[in-house]
Amino acid sequence: MVLGGIDYSGYLLVNVHCGLVLPNEVTEVEVVKGSYLYYHYGCDGVDDRGWGCGYRTLMSLCSWVRGQLVQSGSAPSPLPPVPSNRRIQEMLVEIGDKEVSFVGSQQWIGSVEVSYVLDTLYNTPCKILHINHGHELQQHTDTILQHFKQRGSPIMMGGDSDASSKGIMGICQGPSQTCLLVVDPHFWGVAASKKSLQQKEWVKWQPLSDFVQGSFYNLCLPQLTVVEMGGK
């Protein structure tokens, strides 16, 4: 793998959606509960631009899961760290999902692979929500809403025509539109502040109409309930 980013992985921003202004006329909103770290291209010194978005979103989800396991008192000892790109690839080979040549490659991963890693590393099962086309997202908004209400865990979103994996950290609804709270891992550089990420729309409320209407989407919903809502 090529080095080239700036390794500031010990100082990553937490909950980068906090303070983001809601769209107009919102009548209902649900967001992730608990804390996650914002992982993005190059944040640990590895230049994974063009292929690492799924890995980085998985890392953000891992950071959330680790925090919940610690708070609940159910963390294994030792608690596995958030895995690197290479460690993720090695794990997928070890469980038989990928060939040996996958290690050290620049091949993408999607929501299904993310679910395998979360289950293997942290014993956290996931639900995969498959959406045939982007224009069908509206049909699944209640499932997403209920997930944030009942679980509170962050979601990974991947697709085909829309191949940009992203974190989904919330949902809001109003009389004219529904939006998903997107945390985009494609940022390159040192994330200075939540405000700067939000101003440049690396973190944003994205209307369902702005997703690629012809793309399928797979959403990975970790089935771990935030501690403040009653644990597992």
Short mmCIF file of C-alpha atoms in Angstrom, two decimals:
data_model
loop_
_atom_site.label_atom_id
_atom_site.label_comp_id
_atom_site.label_asym_id
_atom_site.label_seq_id
_atom_site.Cartn_x
_atom_site.Cartn_y
_atom_site.Cartn_z
CA MET A 1 0.00 0.00 0.00
CA VAL A 2 1.16 3.52 -0.76
CA LEU A 3 1.87 5.95 2.02
CA GLY A 4 0.98 9.56 1.40
CA GLY A 5 -1.61 10.79 3.85
CA ILE A 6 -0.94 12.44 7.18
CA ASP A 7 -1.20 10.06 10.10
CA TYR A 8 -3.22 11.84 12.77
CA SER A 9 -5.30 8.79 13.66
CA GLY A 10 -4.85 9.51 17.37
CA TYR A 11 -6.60 12.86 17.00
CA LEU A 12 -9.59 12.17 14.79
CA LEU A 13 -12.72 14.28 15.13
CA VAL A 14 -15.68 12.86 17.04
CA ASN A 15 -19.33 13.02 15.91
CA VAL A 16 -18.74 15.36 13.00
CA HIS A 17 -22.49 15.73 12.40
CA CYS A 18 -23.03 17.64 15.64
CA GLY A 19 -24.06 21.25 15.05
CA LEU A 20 -25.21 20.64 11.48
CA VAL A 21 -28.26 22.75 10.71
CA LEU A 22 -31.42 20.83 9.84
CA PRO A 23 -33.18 21.40 6.50
CA ASN A 24 -36.28 23.59 6.55
CA GLU A 25 -39.66 22.29 7.72
CA VAL A 26 -38.39 19.13 9.38
CA THR A 27 -41.08 17.36 11.40
CA GLU A 28 -39.12 14.30 12.53
CA VAL A 29 -35.44 13.58 12.97
CA GLU A 30 -33.41 10.68 14.33
CA VAL A 31 -29.60 10.52 14.47
CA VAL A 32 -26.91 8.15 15.67
CA LYS A 33 -26.60 7.80 19.44
CA GLY A 34 -23.21 7.50 21.12
CA SER A 35 -19.85 8.49 19.65
CA TYR A 36 -17.88 7.59 16.52
CA LEU A 37 -14.61 8.82 15.04
CA TYR A 38 -14.43 10.33 11.56
CA TYR A 39 -12.14 8.14 9.46
CA HIS A 40 -11.41 9.31 5.92
CA TYR A 41 -8.92 8.96 3.08
CA GLY A 42 -5.33 9.07 4.30
CA CYS A 43 -6.05 9.78 7.95
CA ASP A 44 -3.57 7.11 9.10
CA GLY A 45 -0.92 7.86 6.50
CA VAL A 46 -2.19 5.36 3.91
CA ASP A 47 -3.16 6.91 0.57
CA ASP A 48 -6.33 5.01 -0.32
CA ARG A 49 -7.91 7.64 -2.54
CA GLY A 50 -10.13 6.05 -5.19
CA TRP A 51 -10.70 2.76 -3.39
CA GLY A 52 -10.74 3.12 0.40
CA CYS A 53 -14.12 4.72 1.11
CA GLY A 54 -15.73 1.47 2.25
CA TYR A 55 -12.78 0.71 4.52
CA ARG A 56 -12.91 4.17 6.10
CA THR A 57 -16.65 3.99 6.70
CA LEU A 58 -16.16 0.58 8.30
CA MET A 59 -13.51 2.09 10.58
CA SER A 60 -15.96 4.76 11.73
CA LEU A 61 -18.51 2.04 12.50
CA CYS A 62 -15.84 0.02 14.35
CA SER A 63 -15.01 3.02 16.51
CA TRP A 64 -18.68 3.31 17.49
CA VAL A 65 -19.00 -0.42 18.26
CA ARG A 66 -15.84 -0.41 20.38
CA GLY A 67 -17.15 2.48 22.44
CA GLN A 68 -20.45 0.73 23.05
CA LEU A 69 -18.80 -2.53 24.07
CA VAL A 70 -16.61 -0.69 26.58
CA GLN A 71 -19.52 1.25 28.04
CA SER A 72 -21.68 -1.85 28.34
CA GLY A 73 -18.96 -3.82 30.12
CA SER A 74 -19.16 -6.58 27.52
CA ALA A 75 -15.93 -5.81 25.66
CA PRO A 76 -13.68 -8.83 25.01
CA SER A 77 -10.19 -8.77 26.46
CA PRO A 78 -8.19 -7.65 24.67
CA LEU A 79 -10.58 -5.45 22.70
CA PRO A 80 -9.47 -5.50 19.05
CA PRO A 81 -8.43 -2.07 17.77
CA VAL A 82 -10.07 -0.40 14.80
CA PRO A 83 -8.53 -2.41 11.93
CA SER A 84 -6.30 -0.93 9.24
CA ASN A 85 -7.04 -1.30 5.54
CA ARG A 86 -4.61 -4.20 5.34
CA ARG A 87 -6.00 -5.92 8.44
CA ILE A 88 -9.51 -5.69 6.98
CA GLN A 89 -8.26 -7.37 3.83
CA GLU A 90 -6.49 -10.07 5.83
CA MET A 91 -9.64 -10.81 7.83
CA LEU A 92 -11.75 -11.19 4.71
CA VAL A 93 -9.21 -13.69 3.39
CA GLU A 94 -9.09 -15.55 6.73
CA ILE A 95 -12.87 -16.06 6.79
CA GLY A 96 -12.87 -17.31 3.19
CA ASP A 97 -14.62 -14.36 1.58
CA LYS A 98 -11.66 -13.26 -0.55
CA GLU A 99 -8.70 -14.83 -2.33
CA VAL A 100 -5.17 -14.36 -0.96
CA SER A 101 -4.40 -11.88 -3.74
CA PHE A 102 -6.90 -9.48 -2.15
CA VAL A 103 -4.37 -8.57 0.56
CA GLY A 104 -2.39 -5.52 -0.49
CA SER A 105 -4.73 -4.77 -3.38
CA GLN A 106 -6.79 -1.66 -4.05
CA GLN A 107 -10.08 -3.51 -4.38
CA TRP A 108 -13.19 -1.96 -2.90
CA ILE A 109 -15.36 -3.39 -0.17
CA GLY A 110 -19.08 -2.85 0.31
CA SER A 111 -21.74 -3.25 2.96
CA VAL A 112 -21.67 -7.05 2.92
CA GLU A 113 -17.93 -7.15 3.63
CA VAL A 114 -18.43 -4.55 6.34
CA SER A 115 -20.98 -6.81 8.00
CA TYR A 116 -18.53 -9.74 7.92
CA VAL A 117 -15.80 -7.72 9.62
CA LEU A 118 -18.07 -6.33 12.36
CA ASP A 119 -19.40 -9.80 13.12
CA THR A 120 -15.95 -11.43 13.07
CA LEU A 121 -14.06 -8.76 14.99
CA TYR A 122 -16.64 -7.61 17.53
CA ASN A 123 -19.33 -10.32 17.46
CA THR A 124 -21.77 -7.69 16.18
CA PRO A 125 -24.26 -9.08 13.63
CA CYS A 126 -25.64 -6.78 10.97
CA LYS A 127 -28.76 -6.54 8.85
CA ILE A 128 -28.30 -5.86 5.14
CA LEU A 129 -31.03 -3.73 3.61
CA HIS A 130 -30.97 -4.09 -0.19
CA ILE A 131 -32.60 -1.34 -2.23
CA ASN A 132 -32.95 -2.15 -5.93
CA HIS A 133 -32.89 1.43 -7.19
CA GLY A 134 -32.23 4.84 -5.68
CA HIS A 135 -35.75 5.97 -6.51
CA GLU A 136 -36.99 3.28 -4.10
CA LEU A 137 -35.21 4.76 -1.08
CA GLN A 138 -38.42 6.46 0.00
CA GLN A 139 -40.02 3.05 0.48
CA HIS A 140 -37.44 2.17 3.13
CA THR A 141 -37.36 5.37 5.17
CA ASP A 142 -39.43 3.88 7.98
CA THR A 143 -36.95 1.00 8.36
CA ILE A 144 -34.07 3.50 8.61
CA LEU A 145 -36.02 5.72 11.00
CA GLN A 146 -36.88 2.81 13.27
CA HIS A 147 -33.27 1.64 13.23
CA PHE A 148 -32.05 4.94 14.63
CA LYS A 149 -34.91 5.01 17.14
CA GLN A 150 -34.44 1.44 18.38
CA ARG A 151 -30.71 0.79 17.85
CA GLY A 152 -28.99 4.14 17.44
CA SER A 153 -26.05 2.64 15.54
CA PRO A 154 -24.44 4.22 12.46
CA ILE A 155 -25.15 2.76 9.01
CA MET A 156 -22.82 1.99 6.10
CA MET A 157 -24.21 2.70 2.62
CA GLY A 158 -22.73 1.30 -0.58
CA GLY A 159 -23.96 0.95 -4.14
CA ASP A 160 -23.03 0.11 -7.72
CA SER A 161 -23.56 3.06 -10.08
CA ASP A 162 -23.08 5.18 -6.97
CA ALA A 163 -19.89 3.48 -5.86
CA SER A 164 -19.08 6.09 -3.20
CA SER A 165 -19.46 4.36 0.14
CA LYS A 166 -20.63 6.63 2.92
CA GLY A 167 -21.77 6.68 6.51
CA ILE A 168 -25.43 7.36 7.23
CA MET A 169 -25.74 8.95 10.65
CA GLY A 170 -29.37 9.99 10.68
CA ILE A 171 -32.59 10.70 8.85
CA CYS A 172 -35.00 13.61 8.84
CA GLN A 173 -38.43 14.02 7.30
CA GLY A 174 -40.65 16.94 6.39
CA PRO A 175 -43.73 17.56 4.30
CA SER A 176 -41.76 18.04 1.07
CA GLN A 177 -38.67 15.83 1.40
CA THR A 178 -36.74 13.21 3.33
CA CYS A 179 -32.98 13.54 3.87
CA LEU A 180 -30.24 11.19 5.07
CA LEU A 181 -27.36 12.47 7.18
CA VAL A 182 -24.28 11.63 5.10
CA VAL A 183 -20.76 11.47 6.54
CA ASP A 184 -18.48 11.26 3.53
CA PRO A 185 -15.09 9.50 3.95
CA HIS A 186 -13.64 10.90 0.69
CA PHE A 187 -12.11 13.93 2.44
CA TRP A 188 -8.32 14.18 2.01
CA GLY A 189 -6.11 16.10 4.40
CA VAL A 190 -6.37 16.94 8.09
CA ALA A 191 -9.94 17.58 9.20
CA ALA A 192 -9.57 20.78 11.18
CA SER A 193 -13.08 21.09 12.56
CA LYS A 194 -16.63 19.84 12.31
CA LYS A 195 -17.68 23.23 11.03
CA SER A 196 -15.25 23.18 8.11
CA LEU A 197 -16.34 19.68 7.09
CA GLN A 198 -19.97 20.75 7.20
CA GLN A 199 -19.35 23.95 5.25
CA LYS A 200 -17.65 21.97 2.48
CA GLU A 201 -20.45 19.36 2.57
CA TRP A 202 -18.35 16.40 3.63
CA VAL A 203 -21.07 16.15 6.25
CA LYS A 204 -24.54 17.06 5.02
CA TRP A 205 -28.25 16.36 4.92
CA GLN A 206 -28.75 14.83 1.48
CA PRO A 207 -32.26 14.68 -0.02
CA LEU A 208 -33.28 11.25 -1.29
CA SER A 209 -33.71 12.78 -4.74
CA ASP A 210 -29.96 13.54 -4.82
CA PHE A 211 -28.96 9.88 -4.59
CA VAL A 212 -28.29 8.10 -7.91
CA GLN A 213 -31.76 7.00 -8.93
CA GLY A 214 -30.60 4.10 -11.10
CA SER A 215 -28.08 2.69 -8.58
CA PHE A 216 -28.84 -0.13 -6.20
CA TYR A 217 -27.87 0.46 -2.60
CA ASN A 218 -26.91 -1.90 0.20
CA LEU A 219 -27.18 -0.59 3.74
CA CYS A 220 -25.38 -2.32 6.61
CA LEU A 221 -27.29 -1.84 9.87
CA PRO A 222 -25.31 -3.05 12.93
CA GLN A 223 -27.64 -4.86 15.30
CA LEU A 224 -26.09 -3.44 18.44
CA THR A 225 -28.17 -1.13 20.59
CA VAL A 226 -26.58 1.94 22.05
CA VAL A 227 -25.92 1.62 25.79
CA GLU A 228 -28.07 4.63 26.72
CA MET A 229 -31.05 2.83 25.14
CA GLY A 230 -30.58 -0.37 27.10
CA GLY A 231 -27.52 -2.14 25.78
CA LYS A 232 -27.69 -5.12 23.42
#
